[in-house]
């Protein structure tokens, strides 16, 4: 089996290293000699984390996807422009393609999967979601007897590192972000990670596999963590919650919802204890109940572990054909955003005068919203009360109307903060 | 595809129910009409948790395994006598067999797998370990790029329920066991669960799949939880640990160790937060690092989820052939028990007189054992000191010699309690 790799950076280098160090194990599992024969790189002379002995390097990636001696192409270069063209060519040339590229699959997966199906090749992407955690295989095979009701995951390590530091050390968002950038956890432009776009890519993929529907990245409602303040973290702790940046996909009464947002979850849940750069995905099946999958969401060898697992599946023929084999993508309607039901955390800064809390709760009552918990902090020097409220489960549209009404009162001193709460029970 | 089931109790009934309620999903995944055509039961007239419409019932299980119209046999009756004979006959008749029977696989798996291989049939047993958690598939497929270094799991829900109640409510072992029996979590004879035999069955299976070696149930060193006292639980909490009944398999310098025993693990670890009847398995791979798999370890539909996942794999041909395909079971030497390295917790009841702690630590020092932490409780009414000690990592043989020496001193008032500590980092 001859393998061609597009990109010998962190993930590509990790794949070469893991194939070398575990060759005995992998040979035993596949009964096949796996050989990386070619690799396309940006600069042949650059130093790398892996040995390139026995690998023919080229700066022209089209040589890889058009090379007849190559059976399987690993797309580990990233991006959605050139990478897409190369994957298409490889598939048209009858090659199986394995990729770690979440943006490519989330945004062009439907057409690429259709192309792979038409060309009778496999297009696999376990490494695109949650790094080394075998979450897609678990959804496709391990939980294949179930109707999946919910997937909720910490699927961006950078964001989880930032929120963990904010909670454990009382630090603010900006200072932790800066440290994350120095540690190499966050990019110079952190938008993809902290604004939830990376997580939305992964969630769209998770939902498609979980529910057996087409990829609908543009339907994911996405909210980042950059607006989470130290005060929110402190209130959450006091109320018995931890704030996590979750990607949540649910199927409710035949409709799908997909959303990425900061979420208060009860401290005692396993997900609340997934800290630092680690990832974890909670899956609820209608037979198995809740299950959870935890591990490293990034890193050279952890991601390589997922890429090579796909490679071994292709070689052994143990690919679960759900994606490739779908007769048609099931058209599952998308739930209207205003109809999505959730519990909410609200944080208000209000003038401390008699009757304010009564006014607020009266507005909630008018919209049939119950208050489950209220915490009020010491009045500050400006005579303002800092108030946190947890509601019951309500429709998103209803909470927005109520909050708009409360916001219009002159006793409210700043924009009301709204954060989702999930009990995950 | 015609399915015959041996046993329509909790698991068998769950399989019939899940196949019915998720038939659309399963049809879409398999593109096959799955039909349970026959089932063998002890008493045809007994009431059951599932409908038997369309299923031909018999009290003679040999009718199932010898019926030419049946393609796949689900062995869900339990036991290692009749069940073994029936599985053998089914395999010899060319049928694939799926079982949830951990005792059968742990004690007769080597010969049954060889028989299946000789007859070119599949023998699958995902449901035998950790119920609905797809842990065997994850080891075989999701982590196939790795050399597995360690598996550590909470794989007996009854034991975990008891330890959780003891910790959270300060109750003693006997009263919680009684409640577990009333709730149906524990059998009338709880030996299998609380003495670790059930966990040892599962650990032998986990180790065989993880390391690619033969099943060696008789090599598992097994210790139950019935000797864990409220005092141990309190000391563990004070020292920052939680006591869990773990099954641990490690490969250290080319040798295997397998052990089931109560274990102190740091409170902050995810495994320490797996509570009640839930199961979880921590797996360390040399590429992916630590990963964890959590879910229900028992229950009708959770177990059925694993049985049906195997069924779907057989039907789709996506069975990972590692077990069936091994050219030969790898002979990995078993580590001498005295050479196993571990951190230890010791609890001593000693006369409160000057120099006792100095004497104890001197004996440790003579055996090159360091003391990492000591906690001493209030002197009791008999003027005895209750002392808990955490050692550094030492050989099991060395700690035993040191403890024997300490025990021989007349200031020691009762047998010294020894419990393993695992940092799991």
PDB file of C-alpha atoms in Angstrom, chain A residues 18 21-23 25-26 28-31 131-134 137-148 209-213 251 268 270-271 273-274 278 282 286-296 301-306 308-310 312-313 316-322 326-327 330, chain B residues 18 21-23 25-26 28-31 131-134 137-148 209-213 251 268 270-271 273-274 278 282 286-296 301-306 308-310 312-313 316-322 326-327 330:
ATOM      1  CA  UNK A  18       3.718   7.146  14.443  1.00  0.00           C
ATOM      2  CA  UNK A  21       7.396   3.831  15.842  1.00  0.00           C
ATOM      3  CA  UNK A  22       4.371   1.516  15.783  1.00  0.00           C
ATOM      4  CA  UNK A  23       5.141  -0.343  12.577  1.00  0.00           C
ATOM      5  CA  UNK A  25       1.743  -3.224  15.792  1.00  0.00           C
ATOM      6  CA  UNK A  26       0.285  -1.783  12.596  1.00  0.00           C
ATOM      7  CA  UNK A  28       0.166  -7.123  12.741  1.00  0.00           C
ATOM      8  CA  UNK A  29      -3.221  -5.403  12.517  1.00  0.00           C
ATOM      9  CA  UNK A  30      -3.251  -4.865   8.756  1.00  0.00           C
ATOM     10  CA  UNK A  31      -1.105  -7.711   7.488  1.00  0.00           C
ATOM     11  CA  UNK A 131      -8.267  14.973  17.363  1.00  0.00           C
ATOM     12  CA  UNK A 132      -7.337  11.567  18.710  1.00  0.00           C
ATOM     13  CA  UNK A 133     -10.741  10.698  20.204  1.00  0.00           C
ATOM     14  CA  UNK A 134     -12.401   8.066  17.974  1.00  0.00           C
ATOM     15  CA  UNK A 137     -16.187   5.729  14.565  1.00  0.00           C
ATOM     16  CA  UNK A 138     -18.006   5.441  17.897  1.00  0.00           C
ATOM     17  CA  UNK A 139     -21.055   7.214  16.478  1.00  0.00           C
ATOM     18  CA  UNK A 140     -21.025   5.164  13.266  1.00  0.00           C
ATOM     19  CA  UNK A 141     -20.184   1.768  14.688  1.00  0.00           C
ATOM     20  CA  UNK A 142     -20.145   1.564  18.470  1.00  0.00           C
ATOM     21  CA  UNK A 143     -23.522   3.292  18.794  1.00  0.00           C
ATOM     22  CA  UNK A 144     -25.006   2.081  15.497  1.00  0.00           C
ATOM     23  CA  UNK A 145     -27.995   0.520  17.262  1.00  0.00           C
ATOM     24  CA  UNK A 146     -29.142   3.894  18.577  1.00  0.00           C
ATOM     25  CA  UNK A 147     -31.080   6.907  17.500  1.00  0.00           C
ATOM     26  CA  UNK A 148     -28.795   9.694  18.660  1.00  0.00           C
ATOM     27  CA  UNK A 209     -22.702  11.575  11.398  1.00  0.00           C
ATOM     28  CA  UNK A 210     -24.914  11.392  14.488  1.00  0.00           C
ATOM     29  CA  UNK A 211     -28.215  12.077  12.749  1.00  0.00           C
ATOM     30  CA  UNK A 212     -27.369  10.741   9.294  1.00  0.00           C
ATOM     31  CA  UNK A 213     -28.124  14.039   7.609  1.00  0.00           C
ATOM     32  CA  UNK A 251     -32.761  16.216  17.558  1.00  0.00           C
ATOM     33  CA  UNK A 268     -20.640  17.604  39.039  1.00  0.00           C
ATOM     34  CA  UNK A 270     -17.965  14.882  33.822  1.00  0.00           C
ATOM     35  CA  UNK A 271     -17.873  17.511  31.043  1.00  0.00           C
ATOM     36  CA  UNK A 273     -14.301  18.414  34.821  1.00  0.00           C
ATOM     37  CA  UNK A 274     -12.716  18.224  31.365  1.00  0.00           C
ATOM     38  CA  UNK A 278      -8.487  18.378  26.520  1.00  0.00           C
ATOM     39  CA  UNK A 282     -21.077  13.526  25.432  1.00  0.00           C
ATOM     40  CA  UNK A 286     -31.964   6.253  22.880  1.00  0.00           C
ATOM     41  CA  UNK A 287     -30.792   2.743  23.839  1.00  0.00           C
ATOM     42  CA  UNK A 288     -27.397   3.214  25.478  1.00  0.00           C
ATOM     43  CA  UNK A 289     -28.211   6.442  27.373  1.00  0.00           C
ATOM     44  CA  UNK A 290     -25.403   8.928  28.008  1.00  0.00           C
ATOM     45  CA  UNK A 291     -21.857   8.015  26.965  1.00  0.00           C
ATOM     46  CA  UNK A 292     -18.751  10.181  26.955  1.00  0.00           C
ATOM     47  CA  UNK A 293     -15.499  10.142  24.983  1.00  0.00           C
ATOM     48  CA  UNK A 294     -12.453  12.031  26.243  1.00  0.00           C
ATOM     49  CA  UNK A 295      -8.931  12.675  24.980  1.00  0.00           C
ATOM     50  CA  UNK A 296      -6.504  15.028  23.289  1.00  0.00           C
ATOM     51  CA  UNK A 301       0.723  12.212  17.424  1.00  0.00           C
ATOM     52  CA  UNK A 302      -2.813  12.343  18.859  1.00  0.00           C
ATOM     53  CA  UNK A 303      -4.163  13.604  15.533  1.00  0.00           C
ATOM     54  CA  UNK A 304      -1.941  11.112  13.689  1.00  0.00           C
ATOM     55  CA  UNK A 305      -3.563   8.357  15.773  1.00  0.00           C
ATOM     56  CA  UNK A 306      -6.934   9.194  14.196  1.00  0.00           C
ATOM     57  CA  UNK A 308      -3.805   6.198  10.844  1.00  0.00           C
ATOM     58  CA  UNK A 309      -6.886   4.521  12.356  1.00  0.00           C
ATOM     59  CA  UNK A 310      -8.764   5.618   9.218  1.00  0.00           C
ATOM     60  CA  UNK A 312      -6.009   0.945   8.798  1.00  0.00           C
ATOM     61  CA  UNK A 313      -9.791   0.789   8.327  1.00  0.00           C
ATOM     62  CA  UNK A 316      -8.606  -3.776   6.211  1.00  0.00           C
ATOM     63  CA  UNK A 317     -11.926  -2.927   4.602  1.00  0.00           C
ATOM     64  CA  UNK A 318     -13.505  -2.244   7.963  1.00  0.00           C
ATOM     65  CA  UNK A 319     -14.823   1.169   6.985  1.00  0.00           C
ATOM     66  CA  UNK A 320     -18.288   1.811   8.228  1.00  0.00           C
ATOM     67  CA  UNK A 321     -19.988   2.911   5.050  1.00  0.00           C
ATOM     68  CA  UNK A 322     -22.684   5.032   6.601  1.00  0.00           C
ATOM     69  CA  UNK A 326     -26.200   6.833   2.358  1.00  0.00           C
ATOM     70  CA  UNK A 327     -28.689   6.450  -0.429  1.00  0.00           C
ATOM     71  CA  UNK A 330     -31.772  12.567   4.946  1.00  0.00           C
TER      72      UNK A 330
ATOM     73  CA  UNK B  18     -34.178  -2.003  20.634  1.00  0.00           C
ATOM     74  CA  UNK B  21     -37.874   0.696  18.284  1.00  0.00           C
ATOM     75  CA  UNK B  22     -34.865   1.606  16.120  1.00  0.00           C
ATOM     76  CA  UNK B  23     -35.707  -0.495  13.081  1.00  0.00           C
ATOM     77  CA  UNK B  25     -32.272   3.611  11.795  1.00  0.00           C
ATOM     78  CA  UNK B  26     -30.867   0.089  11.719  1.00  0.00           C
ATOM     79  CA  UNK B  28     -30.782   2.524   6.949  1.00  0.00           C
ATOM     80  CA  UNK B  29     -27.392   1.542   8.344  1.00  0.00           C
ATOM     81  CA  UNK B  30     -27.430  -2.089   7.230  1.00  0.00           C
ATOM     82  CA  UNK B  31     -29.607  -1.991   4.137  1.00  0.00           C
ATOM     83  CA  UNK B 131     -22.089  -2.822  28.771  1.00  0.00           C
ATOM     84  CA  UNK B 132     -23.022  -0.155  26.273  1.00  0.00           C
ATOM     85  CA  UNK B 133     -19.606   1.536  26.080  1.00  0.00           C
ATOM     86  CA  UNK B 134     -17.996   0.639  22.733  1.00  0.00           C
ATOM     87  CA  UNK B 137     -14.288  -1.463  19.097  1.00  0.00           C
ATOM     88  CA  UNK B 138     -12.422   1.654  20.235  1.00  0.00           C
ATOM     89  CA  UNK B 139      -9.378  -0.417  21.190  1.00  0.00           C
ATOM     90  CA  UNK B 140      -9.476  -2.446  17.970  1.00  0.00           C
ATOM     91  CA  UNK B 141     -10.324   0.300  15.511  1.00  0.00           C
ATOM     92  CA  UNK B 142     -10.310   3.807  16.941  1.00  0.00           C
ATOM     93  CA  UNK B 143      -6.921   3.315  18.602  1.00  0.00           C
ATOM     94  CA  UNK B 144      -5.483   0.840  16.084  1.00  0.00           C
ATOM     95  CA  UNK B 145      -2.486   3.098  15.373  1.00  0.00           C
ATOM     96  CA  UNK B 146      -1.301   2.820  18.980  1.00  0.00           C
ATOM     97  CA  UNK B 147       0.657   0.544  21.219  1.00  0.00           C
ATOM     98  CA  UNK B 148      -1.588   0.425  24.259  1.00  0.00           C
ATOM     99  CA  UNK B 209      -7.754  -6.897  22.942  1.00  0.00           C
ATOM    100  CA  UNK B 210      -5.508  -4.041  24.069  1.00  0.00           C
ATOM    101  CA  UNK B 211      -2.237  -5.933  23.901  1.00  0.00           C
ATOM    102  CA  UNK B 212      -3.133  -8.479  21.238  1.00  0.00           C
ATOM    103  CA  UNK B 213      -2.374 -11.413  23.491  1.00  0.00           C
ATOM    104  CA  UNK B 251       2.411  -3.383  29.649  1.00  0.00           C
ATOM    105  CA  UNK B 268      -9.454  15.541  40.240  1.00  0.00           C
ATOM    106  CA  UNK B 270     -12.206  12.003  35.582  1.00  0.00           C
ATOM    107  CA  UNK B 271     -12.293   8.364  36.773  1.00  0.00           C
ATOM    108  CA  UNK B 273     -15.829  11.412  39.257  1.00  0.00           C
ATOM    109  CA  UNK B 274     -17.446   8.385  37.623  1.00  0.00           C
ATOM    110  CA  UNK B 278     -21.722   3.989  35.746  1.00  0.00           C
ATOM    111  CA  UNK B 282      -9.188   4.977  30.732  1.00  0.00           C
ATOM    112  CA  UNK B 286       1.610   5.679  22.917  1.00  0.00           C
ATOM    113  CA  UNK B 287       0.419   8.047  20.160  1.00  0.00           C
ATOM    114  CA  UNK B 288      -2.950   9.348  21.356  1.00  0.00           C
ATOM    115  CA  UNK B 289      -2.074   9.682  25.051  1.00  0.00           C
ATOM    116  CA  UNK B 290      -4.866   9.222  27.622  1.00  0.00           C
ATOM    117  CA  UNK B 291      -8.432   8.711  26.391  1.00  0.00           C
ATOM    118  CA  UNK B 292     -11.519   7.798  28.395  1.00  0.00           C
ATOM    119  CA  UNK B 293     -14.800   6.064  27.543  1.00  0.00           C
ATOM    120  CA  UNK B 294     -17.809   6.419  29.846  1.00  0.00           C
ATOM    121  CA  UNK B 295     -21.326   5.029  29.927  1.00  0.00           C
ATOM    122  CA  UNK B 296     -23.768   2.519  31.372  1.00  0.00           C
ATOM    123  CA  UNK B 301     -31.093  -1.511  26.436  1.00  0.00           C
ATOM    124  CA  UNK B 302     -27.541  -0.300  27.112  1.00  0.00           C
ATOM    125  CA  UNK B 303     -26.244  -3.864  26.815  1.00  0.00           C
ATOM    126  CA  UNK B 304     -28.488  -4.439  23.803  1.00  0.00           C
ATOM    127  CA  UNK B 305     -26.873  -1.395  22.173  1.00  0.00           C
ATOM    128  CA  UNK B 306     -23.510  -3.199  22.220  1.00  0.00           C
ATOM    129  CA  UNK B 308     -26.721  -4.928  18.124  1.00  0.00           C
ATOM    130  CA  UNK B 309     -23.630  -2.873  17.203  1.00  0.00           C
ATOM    131  CA  UNK B 310     -21.790  -6.198  16.817  1.00  0.00           C
ATOM    132  CA  UNK B 312     -24.595  -4.550  12.454  1.00  0.00           C
ATOM    133  CA  UNK B 313     -20.831  -4.944  12.062  1.00  0.00           C
ATOM    134  CA  UNK B 316     -22.083  -4.883   7.056  1.00  0.00           C
ATOM    135  CA  UNK B 317     -18.774  -6.743   7.079  1.00  0.00           C
ATOM    136  CA  UNK B 318     -17.134  -4.007   9.123  1.00  0.00           C
ATOM    137  CA  UNK B 319     -15.825  -6.370  11.755  1.00  0.00           C
ATOM    138  CA  UNK B 320     -12.317  -5.561  12.821  1.00  0.00           C
ATOM    139  CA  UNK B 321     -10.664  -8.932  12.430  1.00  0.00           C
ATOM    140  CA  UNK B 322      -7.930  -8.461  14.967  1.00  0.00           C
ATOM    141  CA  UNK B 326      -4.455 -13.104  14.729  1.00  0.00           C
ATOM    142  CA  UNK B 327      -2.029 -15.491  13.154  1.00  0.00           C
ATOM    143  CA  UNK B 330       1.193 -13.272  20.960  1.00  0.00           C
TER     144      UNK B 330
END
